[in-house]
XYZ file of C-alpha atoms in Angstrom:
708
model
C 67.822 108.124 137.453
C 66.200 110.394 134.831
C 67.884 112.239 132.047
C 67.427 115.484 133.852
C 69.456 114.414 136.824
C 72.292 112.785 134.962
C 75.760 113.705 136.076
C 76.959 116.213 133.526
C 80.741 115.607 133.595
C 83.202 117.576 131.478
C 81.206 117.153 128.271
C 78.017 118.207 130.049
C 79.734 121.339 131.333
C 80.933 122.076 127.801
C 77.388 121.679 126.505
C 76.042 124.009 129.209
C 78.659 126.651 128.370
C 77.855 126.498 124.653
C 74.133 126.735 125.432
C 74.490 129.770 127.693
C 77.040 131.503 125.437
C 75.362 130.426 122.210
C 75.610 133.795 120.475
C 79.331 134.003 121.149
C 79.898 130.381 120.055
C 77.989 130.801 116.790
C 79.733 134.101 115.960
C 83.167 132.624 116.665
C 82.395 129.594 114.527
C 81.015 131.721 111.674
C 83.987 134.109 111.637
C 86.455 131.263 112.015
C 84.832 129.300 109.186
C 84.942 132.273 106.813
C 88.599 132.951 107.575
C 89.807 129.371 107.340
C 87.820 128.684 104.147
C 89.104 131.882 102.539
C 92.654 130.788 103.297
C 92.189 127.095 102.510
C 90.209 127.372 99.284
C 92.020 130.503 98.121
C 95.573 129.269 98.662
C 95.217 125.487 98.577
C 98.231 123.364 97.758
C 98.294 121.716 94.312
C 97.482 118.016 94.069
C 100.317 115.496 93.795
C 99.368 112.305 91.929
C 102.850 110.808 91.681
C 102.619 107.383 93.347
C 106.077 106.299 92.188
C 107.872 107.221 95.398
C 109.934 104.725 97.345
C 112.553 102.306 96.076
C 110.538 100.482 93.429
C 112.044 100.019 89.980
C 109.569 102.444 88.451
C 110.541 105.093 91.021
C 114.246 104.615 90.263
C 113.548 104.766 86.534
C 111.663 108.021 87.029
C 114.571 109.492 88.975
C 116.987 108.599 86.164
C 114.703 110.225 83.598
C 114.445 113.411 85.655
C 118.206 113.472 86.155
C 119.386 112.696 82.618
C 116.436 113.557 80.352
C 115.230 116.983 81.555
C 113.183 117.430 78.389
C 110.923 114.555 79.566
C 110.241 115.907 83.077
C 106.798 117.236 82.191
C 103.763 115.221 81.245
C 103.144 113.668 77.855
C 99.959 113.619 75.771
C 99.160 111.650 72.634
C 97.236 112.984 69.647
C 95.495 110.155 67.795
C 94.562 110.618 64.124
C 92.195 108.392 62.144
C 91.540 108.954 58.452
C 90.074 106.052 56.421
C 91.292 107.785 53.229
C 94.877 107.600 54.535
C 96.794 109.901 56.849
C 99.466 110.504 54.214
C 97.109 112.090 51.675
C 97.842 115.792 51.111
C 94.500 116.975 52.499
C 94.869 115.000 55.758
C 98.562 115.895 56.030
C 97.652 119.570 55.808
C 94.974 119.267 58.519
C 97.320 117.369 60.870
C 100.019 120.023 60.401
C 97.518 122.814 61.063
C 96.290 121.188 64.294
C 99.779 120.384 65.601
C 100.777 124.014 64.953
C 97.822 125.148 67.070
C 98.701 122.712 69.842
C 102.372 123.734 69.759
C 101.370 127.343 70.411
C 99.443 126.426 73.579
C 100.909 127.292 77.015
C 103.235 124.683 78.606
C 103.656 122.724 75.350
C 107.392 122.421 74.636
C 107.562 119.974 71.716
C 105.440 117.927 69.328
C 106.746 114.883 67.449
C 104.815 114.787 64.174
C 103.817 111.390 62.736
C 105.392 112.462 59.452
C 108.775 113.250 61.015
C 109.321 110.190 63.212
C 109.288 106.604 61.875
C 106.804 104.174 63.390
C 104.046 106.696 64.158
C 101.830 105.668 61.216
C 100.001 102.322 61.260
C 100.779 99.638 58.693
C 97.513 100.201 56.802
C 98.172 103.951 56.747
C 94.829 105.006 58.213
C 95.902 105.768 61.795
C 98.762 107.872 63.178
C 99.784 109.631 66.347
C 101.793 112.635 67.494
C 103.361 112.963 70.939
C 103.023 116.228 72.844
C 105.559 117.105 75.549
C 104.819 119.700 78.248
C 106.972 121.455 80.830
C 104.767 120.673 83.828
C 103.312 117.568 85.442
C 100.414 117.455 85.710
C 99.208 119.876 83.071
C 96.469 122.126 84.529
C 92.993 120.760 83.792
C 91.951 124.035 82.159
C 94.819 123.751 79.678
C 94.013 120.099 78.960
C 90.385 120.980 78.255
C 91.562 123.739 75.900
C 93.689 121.225 73.972
C 90.791 118.748 73.879
C 88.573 121.506 72.496
C 91.087 122.207 69.714
C 91.276 118.528 68.714
C 87.501 118.096 68.680
C 87.063 121.298 66.708
C 89.499 120.047 64.074
C 87.670 116.729 63.609
C 85.204 116.151 60.796
C 85.017 115.497 57.045
C 86.396 111.983 57.372
C 89.154 112.724 59.902
C 88.940 112.060 63.643
C 91.341 113.650 66.154
C 91.422 112.576 69.817
C 93.708 113.504 72.697
C 94.800 110.907 75.263
C 97.089 110.573 78.260
C 97.003 110.554 82.054
C 96.275 114.285 82.242
C 93.287 113.782 79.953
C 91.858 111.208 82.382
C 92.152 113.725 85.214
C 90.557 116.542 83.221
C 87.658 114.567 81.737
C 86.775 112.517 84.820
C 87.372 114.851 87.780
C 86.788 113.814 91.359
C 83.714 115.066 93.209
C 81.581 117.706 91.529
C 77.822 117.252 91.316
C 77.965 114.047 93.389
C 78.756 116.077 96.524
C 75.517 118.042 96.156
C 73.543 114.878 95.407
C 74.940 113.231 98.544
C 74.032 116.206 100.719
C 70.497 116.405 99.289
C 69.966 112.662 99.755
C 71.163 112.902 103.363
C 68.781 115.813 103.992
C 65.893 113.689 102.738
C 66.789 110.788 105.056
C 67.059 113.123 108.072
C 63.761 114.747 107.148
C 62.076 111.340 107.077
C 63.690 110.405 110.413
C 62.829 113.660 112.241
C 59.857 114.916 110.268
C 60.960 118.473 111.045
C 62.583 120.986 108.716
C 64.256 122.758 111.636
C 65.724 119.582 113.146
C 66.986 118.563 109.708
C 68.425 122.018 109.062
C 70.310 122.174 112.367
C 71.726 118.678 111.808
C 72.965 119.563 108.323
C 74.292 122.967 109.397
C 76.379 121.455 112.183
C 77.769 118.805 109.835
C 78.569 121.238 107.009
C 80.440 123.603 109.339
C 82.687 120.702 110.334
C 83.220 119.503 106.762
C 83.926 122.983 105.384
C 86.459 123.868 108.071
C 88.063 120.428 107.867
C 88.513 120.571 104.092
C 89.942 124.100 104.239
C 92.506 123.007 106.813
C 93.484 119.959 104.751
C 94.043 122.148 101.681
C 96.539 124.184 103.702
C 98.127 121.036 105.145
C 98.804 120.013 101.537
C 101.933 122.162 101.661
C 103.276 119.919 104.435
C 101.606 116.654 103.374
C 101.235 116.719 99.556
C 98.018 114.854 98.774
C 96.629 113.217 95.601
C 93.658 114.553 93.679
C 91.221 112.078 95.228
C 92.052 113.204 98.779
C 89.315 115.900 98.995
C 86.582 113.511 97.827
C 87.631 110.898 100.407
C 87.623 113.542 103.143
C 84.307 115.004 101.941
C 82.508 111.669 101.736
C 83.776 110.550 105.121
C 83.136 113.941 106.712
C 79.653 114.188 105.242
C 78.751 110.701 106.436
C 80.129 110.850 109.971
C 79.375 114.553 110.432
C 75.681 114.061 109.758
C 75.655 110.890 111.870
C 77.263 112.631 114.840
C 74.849 115.550 114.602
C 72.006 113.038 114.286
C 73.038 111.334 117.541
C 73.154 114.656 119.425
C 69.850 115.981 118.074
C 68.099 112.618 118.634
C 69.159 112.536 122.293
C 68.107 116.172 122.722
C 64.625 115.463 121.358
C 64.297 112.424 123.637
C 65.202 114.495 126.686
C 62.660 117.172 125.773
C 60.021 114.473 125.349
C 60.778 113.334 128.925
C 59.956 116.814 130.203
C 63.521 118.081 130.702
C 64.170 121.799 130.271
C 66.062 122.793 127.073
C 69.297 123.746 128.878
C 69.470 120.453 130.753
C 68.433 118.578 127.580
C 71.497 120.046 125.853
C 73.670 119.011 128.800
C 72.276 115.473 128.679
C 72.623 115.133 124.901
C 76.236 116.335 124.883
C 77.196 114.349 128.000
C 75.736 111.082 126.718
C 75.604 111.191 122.914
C 78.687 113.416 122.872
C 80.733 110.684 124.524
C 79.675 108.259 121.781
C 80.565 110.894 119.169
C 84.053 111.449 120.567
C 84.761 107.748 120.921
C 83.354 106.973 117.480
C 85.312 109.806 115.879
C 88.508 108.792 117.645
C 88.034 105.256 116.332
C 87.649 106.489 112.749
C 90.720 108.729 113.097
C 92.834 105.914 114.526
C 91.643 103.555 111.800
C 92.544 106.097 109.103
C 95.975 106.762 110.602
C 96.568 103.017 110.343
C 97.304 103.762 106.669
C 100.737 104.938 107.775
C 101.817 101.280 107.915
C 101.573 101.215 104.111
C 104.483 103.708 104.051
C 103.243 105.614 101.001
C 103.512 109.371 101.404
C 100.428 110.294 99.361
C 98.266 107.792 101.242
C 99.610 109.199 104.503
C 98.531 112.651 103.360
C 95.026 111.415 102.499
C 94.767 109.729 105.907
C 95.711 113.027 107.565
C 93.167 114.937 105.440
C 90.342 112.550 106.284
C 91.298 112.496 109.970
C 91.320 116.302 110.207
C 87.877 116.475 108.598
C 86.472 113.876 111.003
C 88.085 115.729 113.915
C 86.391 118.984 112.916
C 82.983 117.277 112.626
C 83.499 115.931 116.167
C 84.302 119.399 117.491
C 81.302 121.014 115.799
C 79.009 118.289 117.162
C 79.894 119.052 120.794
C 80.317 122.855 120.518
C 78.433 124.471 117.634
C 75.456 122.108 117.690
C 74.642 122.704 121.405
C 74.646 126.434 120.693
C 72.294 125.983 117.736
C 70.006 123.803 119.868
C 69.947 126.655 122.383
C 68.375 128.899 119.761
C 65.872 126.188 118.823
C 64.803 125.451 122.413
C 61.554 123.528 122.594
C 60.864 124.430 118.976
C 63.255 121.803 117.634
C 60.310 120.099 115.895
C 59.083 123.356 114.387
C 57.951 123.183 110.743
C 56.978 119.578 111.284
C 55.804 117.638 108.265
C 52.758 115.380 108.629
C 53.179 111.595 108.822
C 56.974 111.845 109.221
C 59.305 111.488 112.197
C 58.879 110.203 115.732
C 60.301 111.522 118.956
C 60.792 108.124 120.591
C 63.747 106.040 119.544
C 62.444 102.635 120.544
C 61.482 100.252 117.731
C 59.094 97.468 118.832
C 59.490 95.809 115.445
C 63.281 95.535 115.861
C 62.792 94.168 119.372
C 60.369 91.526 118.111
C 62.784 90.648 115.313
C 65.607 90.167 117.819
C 63.451 87.702 119.759
C 62.761 85.763 116.550
C 66.521 85.418 115.935
C 67.082 84.458 119.575
C 64.638 81.567 119.254
C 66.607 80.220 116.231
C 70.167 81.477 116.822
C 71.928 78.691 114.918
C 69.697 79.186 111.883
C 70.282 82.934 111.994
C 74.042 82.520 112.356
C 74.359 79.980 109.532
C 72.086 81.913 107.146
C 73.675 85.302 107.818
C 77.258 84.046 107.739
C 76.608 82.041 104.554
C 75.388 85.114 102.685
C 78.371 87.174 103.843
C 80.894 84.456 102.979
C 79.391 83.841 99.538
C 79.599 87.554 98.777
C 83.198 87.634 100.012
C 84.480 84.683 97.915
C 85.070 86.752 94.716
C 87.391 89.036 96.725
C 90.081 86.355 96.427
C 90.129 87.051 92.671
C 90.707 90.787 93.112
C 93.272 92.413 90.846
C 94.604 95.928 91.457
C 95.574 98.638 88.987
C 94.791 102.270 88.143
C 92.295 103.743 85.720
C 93.513 104.848 82.272
C 92.018 106.007 78.966
C 90.476 102.573 78.367
C 88.296 102.863 81.508
C 86.961 106.338 80.701
C 83.344 106.835 79.564
C 83.038 106.039 75.874
C 82.047 109.577 74.899
C 85.352 111.086 76.085
C 88.375 112.137 74.072
C 90.605 109.856 76.149
C 88.595 106.746 75.312
C 88.426 107.731 71.627
C 92.224 108.046 71.612
C 92.562 104.610 73.235
C 90.177 103.023 70.730
C 91.897 104.543 67.691
C 95.447 103.734 68.765
C 94.561 100.198 69.882
C 93.040 99.584 66.455
C 96.079 100.923 64.659
C 98.991 99.816 66.850
C 97.655 97.049 69.075
C 96.111 96.813 72.532
C 99.421 97.422 74.288
C 100.037 100.855 72.839
C 98.569 102.429 75.999
C 100.757 100.246 78.245
C 104.366 101.108 77.339
C 107.334 100.058 79.471
C 110.044 102.719 79.614
C 113.357 100.872 79.997
C 116.087 103.150 81.346
C 119.740 102.208 81.722
C 122.708 103.851 83.408
C 125.561 103.545 80.925
C 129.025 102.456 82.052
C 131.986 104.753 81.454
C 132.647 104.891 77.735
C 129.301 103.302 76.962
C 127.086 104.283 74.018
C 123.846 103.365 72.360
C 125.580 100.310 70.897
C 126.031 98.952 74.425
C 122.235 98.695 74.598
C 121.944 96.434 71.528
C 121.861 93.043 73.365
C 119.300 94.401 75.814
C 117.072 95.833 73.075
C 117.253 92.579 71.115
C 116.393 90.457 74.129
C 113.394 92.608 75.035
C 112.144 92.792 71.425
C 112.248 88.977 71.083
C 110.376 88.346 74.345
C 106.928 86.770 73.800
C 104.305 89.369 74.642
C 106.354 92.347 73.386
C 104.857 93.825 70.215
C 107.538 96.399 69.362
C 110.385 98.510 70.741
C 111.461 102.049 69.857
C 114.970 103.146 68.855
C 117.354 103.842 71.741
C 117.582 107.454 72.911
C 120.801 108.545 74.642
C 120.873 111.415 77.138
C 122.753 114.603 76.323
C 125.296 113.916 79.059
C 125.937 110.431 77.649
C 125.354 108.741 80.998
C 121.951 107.145 80.385
C 119.866 105.676 77.603
C 116.270 104.572 77.242
C 113.859 102.896 74.889
C 110.186 101.962 75.039
C 108.735 98.454 74.777
C 105.079 98.022 73.817
C 103.285 94.879 75.059
C 100.778 92.986 72.965
C 98.254 93.249 75.822
C 96.458 96.259 77.311
C 97.195 98.152 80.518
C 94.310 96.487 82.368
C 95.060 92.966 81.082
C 96.337 90.500 83.694
C 99.047 89.388 81.246
C 100.707 92.825 81.212
C 102.049 92.835 84.807
C 103.126 89.211 84.282
C 105.164 90.329 81.274
C 106.683 93.086 83.411
C 107.741 90.536 86.031
C 109.272 88.323 83.339
C 111.250 91.214 81.857
C 112.554 92.292 85.257
C 113.196 88.861 86.677
C 114.535 86.914 83.690
C 115.003 88.705 80.385
C 116.811 91.880 81.448
C 119.186 90.345 84.072
C 120.325 87.765 81.514
C 120.752 90.333 78.732
C 122.854 92.813 80.766
C 125.216 90.296 82.360
C 128.769 91.534 81.804
C 127.713 94.778 80.081
C 127.947 97.097 83.085
C 124.429 98.377 82.469
C 122.166 99.147 85.426
C 118.613 98.844 84.087
C 115.234 99.832 85.524
C 111.795 99.374 83.956
C 109.478 102.317 84.542
C 106.659 104.283 82.988
C 102.990 104.607 84.035
C 102.163 100.924 83.551
C 105.142 99.741 85.585
C 104.420 102.373 88.235
C 100.838 101.165 88.577
C 101.996 97.558 88.836
C 104.580 98.456 91.490
C 102.029 100.357 93.553
C 99.509 97.506 93.281
C 102.160 95.027 94.414
C 103.072 97.281 97.334
C 99.408 97.528 98.336
C 99.005 93.747 98.209
C 102.112 93.299 100.351
C 101.172 95.963 102.919
C 97.439 95.326 103.192
C 97.854 92.512 105.780
C 99.874 94.875 107.990
C 97.163 97.518 107.672
C 94.476 95.009 108.612
C 96.477 93.786 111.616
C 97.221 97.313 112.847
C 93.641 98.572 112.547
C 92.110 95.456 114.088
C 94.606 95.532 116.953
C 93.859 99.158 117.787
C 90.107 98.636 117.474
C 90.220 95.594 119.766
C 92.009 97.600 122.449
C 89.472 100.429 122.206
C 86.483 98.099 122.258
C 87.717 96.130 125.267
C 88.335 99.438 127.012
C 84.823 100.726 126.345
C 82.559 97.639 126.483
C 84.722 95.695 128.969
C 84.322 92.410 127.122
C 86.855 90.329 125.206
C 84.196 88.271 123.394
C 82.280 91.287 122.101
C 85.477 92.972 120.924
C 86.582 89.859 118.996
C 83.081 89.412 117.575
C 83.075 93.014 116.352
C 86.412 92.505 114.584
C 85.235 89.313 112.875
C 81.941 90.871 111.800
C 83.702 93.867 110.316
C 86.094 91.627 108.401
C 83.070 89.827 106.967
C 81.541 93.155 105.897
C 84.794 94.261 104.279
C 85.229 90.929 102.499
C 81.660 91.052 101.200
C 82.135 94.631 99.973
C 85.335 93.651 98.150
C 83.566 90.641 96.653
C 80.691 92.767 95.335
C 83.203 95.216 93.839
C 84.971 92.377 92.017
C 81.663 91.065 90.645
C 80.521 94.477 89.393
C 83.758 96.190 88.330
C 86.122 93.349 87.458
C 83.639 90.772 86.179
C 81.136 93.256 84.763
C 77.992 91.944 86.489
C 75.470 94.818 86.342
C 78.418 97.129 85.695
C 76.579 99.313 83.189
C 73.730 99.756 85.690
C 76.159 101.404 88.121
C 77.874 103.502 85.459
C 81.029 101.448 84.843
C 81.781 101.670 81.094
C 83.956 98.558 80.954
C 85.444 95.781 83.059
C 88.705 96.625 84.820
C 90.768 95.724 87.898
C 89.960 97.487 91.165
C 91.775 100.809 91.558
C 94.716 100.171 93.870
C 93.962 102.840 96.491
C 90.296 101.899 96.929
C 90.685 98.791 99.169
C 93.226 100.628 101.309
C 90.671 103.287 102.231
C 87.539 101.153 102.351
C 89.000 98.924 105.071
C 89.963 101.493 107.741
C 86.945 103.709 107.043
C 84.520 100.819 107.296
C 86.247 99.483 110.393
C 85.851 102.855 112.059
C 82.196 103.238 111.033
C 81.344 99.661 111.949
C 82.931 100.132 115.360
C 80.744 103.230 115.795
C 77.592 101.177 115.281
C 78.938 98.351 117.448
C 79.657 100.715 120.319
C 76.286 102.429 119.987
C 74.458 99.072 120.058
C 76.545 97.202 122.632
C 76.702 100.180 125.004
C 72.912 100.174 125.129
C 72.852 96.390 125.591
C 75.394 96.686 128.391
C 73.305 99.429 129.989
C 70.291 97.101 130.048
C 72.440 94.210 131.318
C 73.963 96.296 134.112
C 70.424 97.370 135.031
C 69.561 93.771 135.902
C 68.238 92.352 132.627
C 69.362 88.908 131.488
C 71.582 88.812 128.409
C 68.716 87.691 126.119
C 66.450 90.498 127.336
C 69.270 93.050 127.254
C 70.052 92.191 123.629
C 66.410 92.473 122.535
C 65.859 95.765 124.353
C 69.188 97.215 123.273
C 68.476 96.370 119.635
C 64.984 97.817 119.923
C 66.262 101.097 121.388
C 69.072 101.624 118.868
C 67.687 100.157 115.639
C 65.931 103.329 114.516
C 68.950 105.594 114.999
C 71.402 103.078 113.509
C 69.088 102.553 110.533
C 68.829 106.308 109.937
C 72.596 106.734 110.319
C 73.300 103.839 107.959
C 70.753 105.138 105.446
C 72.530 108.485 105.450
C 75.885 106.785 104.910
C 74.568 104.617 102.067
C 72.910 107.535 100.256
C 75.999 109.723 100.623
C 78.321 106.989 99.379
C 76.052 105.975 96.483
C 75.837 109.606 95.374
C 79.348 109.347 93.918
C 78.006 107.027 91.224
C 77.080 110.327 89.533
C 80.751 111.224 89.158
C 82.534 110.117 85.959
C 85.658 108.911 87.776
C 85.861 105.105 87.971
C 87.925 104.978 91.176
C 85.540 107.240 93.088
C 82.594 105.144 91.892
C 84.320 102.027 93.244
C 85.079 103.747 96.541
C 81.503 104.907 97.081
C 79.913 101.644 95.945
C 82.182 99.528 98.155
C 81.467 101.613 101.240
C 77.724 101.709 100.540
C 77.546 97.914 100.203
C 79.598 97.386 103.357
C 77.561 99.825 105.480
C 74.284 98.346 104.213
C 75.367 94.799 105.081
C 76.742 95.939 108.435
C 73.487 97.649 109.431
C 71.262 94.804 108.247
C 72.743 91.303 108.238
C 75.390 92.002 110.884
C 73.429 94.135 113.376
C 70.014 92.552 112.879
C 70.956 88.885 112.387
C 74.506 87.932 113.290
C 74.920 90.043 116.439
C 71.764 88.822 118.229
C 72.413 85.243 117.101
C 76.010 85.187 118.339
C 75.216 86.947 121.616
C 72.386 84.489 122.258
C 74.732 81.542 121.677
C 77.505 82.991 123.845
C 75.221 83.762 126.786
C 77.191 84.843 129.851
C 80.470 84.505 127.927
C 79.544 87.788 126.218
C 80.675 89.688 129.314
C 83.811 87.708 130.116
C 86.807 89.828 131.069
C 89.886 88.480 132.882
C 90.073 89.799 136.426
C 93.587 91.148 135.983
C 92.447 93.099 132.916
C 89.344 94.324 134.731
C 91.579 95.786 137.449
C 93.816 97.511 134.898
C 91.073 99.093 132.786
C 89.609 102.363 134.061
C 85.812 102.656 134.052
C 84.398 104.994 131.419
């Protein structure tokens, strides 16, 4: 049966409608995109970066602070001052007072605690000091933070250095996205141009993908009012949408060009491409969406919101691929390869080289399996040493104000100055600050605690708090261990019989709580995503062995990606080459998103490859021949798709944000390994060894499953 006579089905009929009504489809999409983007980008919901929800101690501490210390509800910044001549000299004193007066006059600033008015804010050698700045909003708008940073930098000079630090400074100086989005799109365009060799084919592919991404992002910005999302949510949705959107358009356009090359008329070529490649697009997209929604098992509201945002973006790229793209192909007709560049692109999808390679692996399947699996396992071993945290001023690029603040204050007050524990207590009836004395003494005498602040009692007299500074930094492995010791041993012993109800909070404790929650929930996420993917794969490829193999291979890819991240980010191997300014734990949200995204993308490639192998097998070819031919017919498209993914994900190395760098690098490594070692070595080796077992399906299950 030729492509031209293929049964069109519902997707084929949709493709025919979009082809014949192409002007209407394009106009509707254009008008709809303008409207939804105007609404989404013009009235988008503000980001919510508060990960302290739930019943963790840090969340309860934060609730007590909001309830009893309203003056601390906003965000807090720290002004670091370094003056080798001494911060108490009249000239320096005058300059500090002048700068703090300027900062106090800025919008949203409610109070400044001068180093000269509060004990303990000048270092022992007298050369370093700090002032705390309290605001009435959290987070402080990035534009306001940049204004404050500009004031501090402008005041520096003549032997005095001022630097502003704090969580809001990290967000303002290392924003998500930016120029990396454009770099990713340009890199993807180059890969498509090499694959197709035609400016028009490349342009249509990119246009279809960008319509889906733009509409998806606009919708997610509006959904932010229902599902408040963190600041990194748009970059996750953009990266995923850009990668899968271009891939899906690539599949459709590739099948269209193949049909034209077989002599099929343009209208029927559109029907064939949507009916056949469109089915793969819908299944692949559904797999990615289901994998992303698996994040709901983590039970963290901001992660749920990011999963929804990414899923909506993927959904819109799926819709554009099977509606807008057929209409655009209708305008291109037989001129899809117009503006062809010499020496680039081929119409045929078969790769004789890949087919020959598959036969080489089939002749030595055990060698291929052992070699490929050994590389993947060795790369995955460091993943068992992974530590989780969040970025802070110490992980910022060294030319930023935030890092300068961290360096100055660490030099003057110790490494733990940036890692304070805020210890909040509910006071019993009739209690006072004196009731806190045993607790303060016990915490202050704990090994690993450098200093504690005086106790502050709330205006209503129902709560009190003080701050404990560790001797170790925020990113140091000893800091969360100290937190566990305070919570599990020191504090319970100190408050016995006092009536105090104590919680340890603050940014450092919040990060540690979130990391612990991620570590506890990650196995549930893995089980949920793998379970759903296994069901989908068995349904589509009608094979238990292939479904299990796909799950194991994806786990290997994920483990290897995590291992490479640990080596580069946590251990510092080649870290500077990839733009990581210092060693640090892996950002806590990164593994949570890498796993479901990679599982969805890997399943896409598995389905695309195995479906073609199954097609050859059902056509009468033996398993060995079916594998070789299937690999030969899909290698070129999978390689192009993977190359697009890798270039898009690596483009985020241009962004200054550490977490986004980790996210992009991890996905790029995983996709590269999946498209090379897994698809080109492990899959043919395992399928050769399994033989007829590849297609085993229990009879009872065969009767239950509908044929797709």
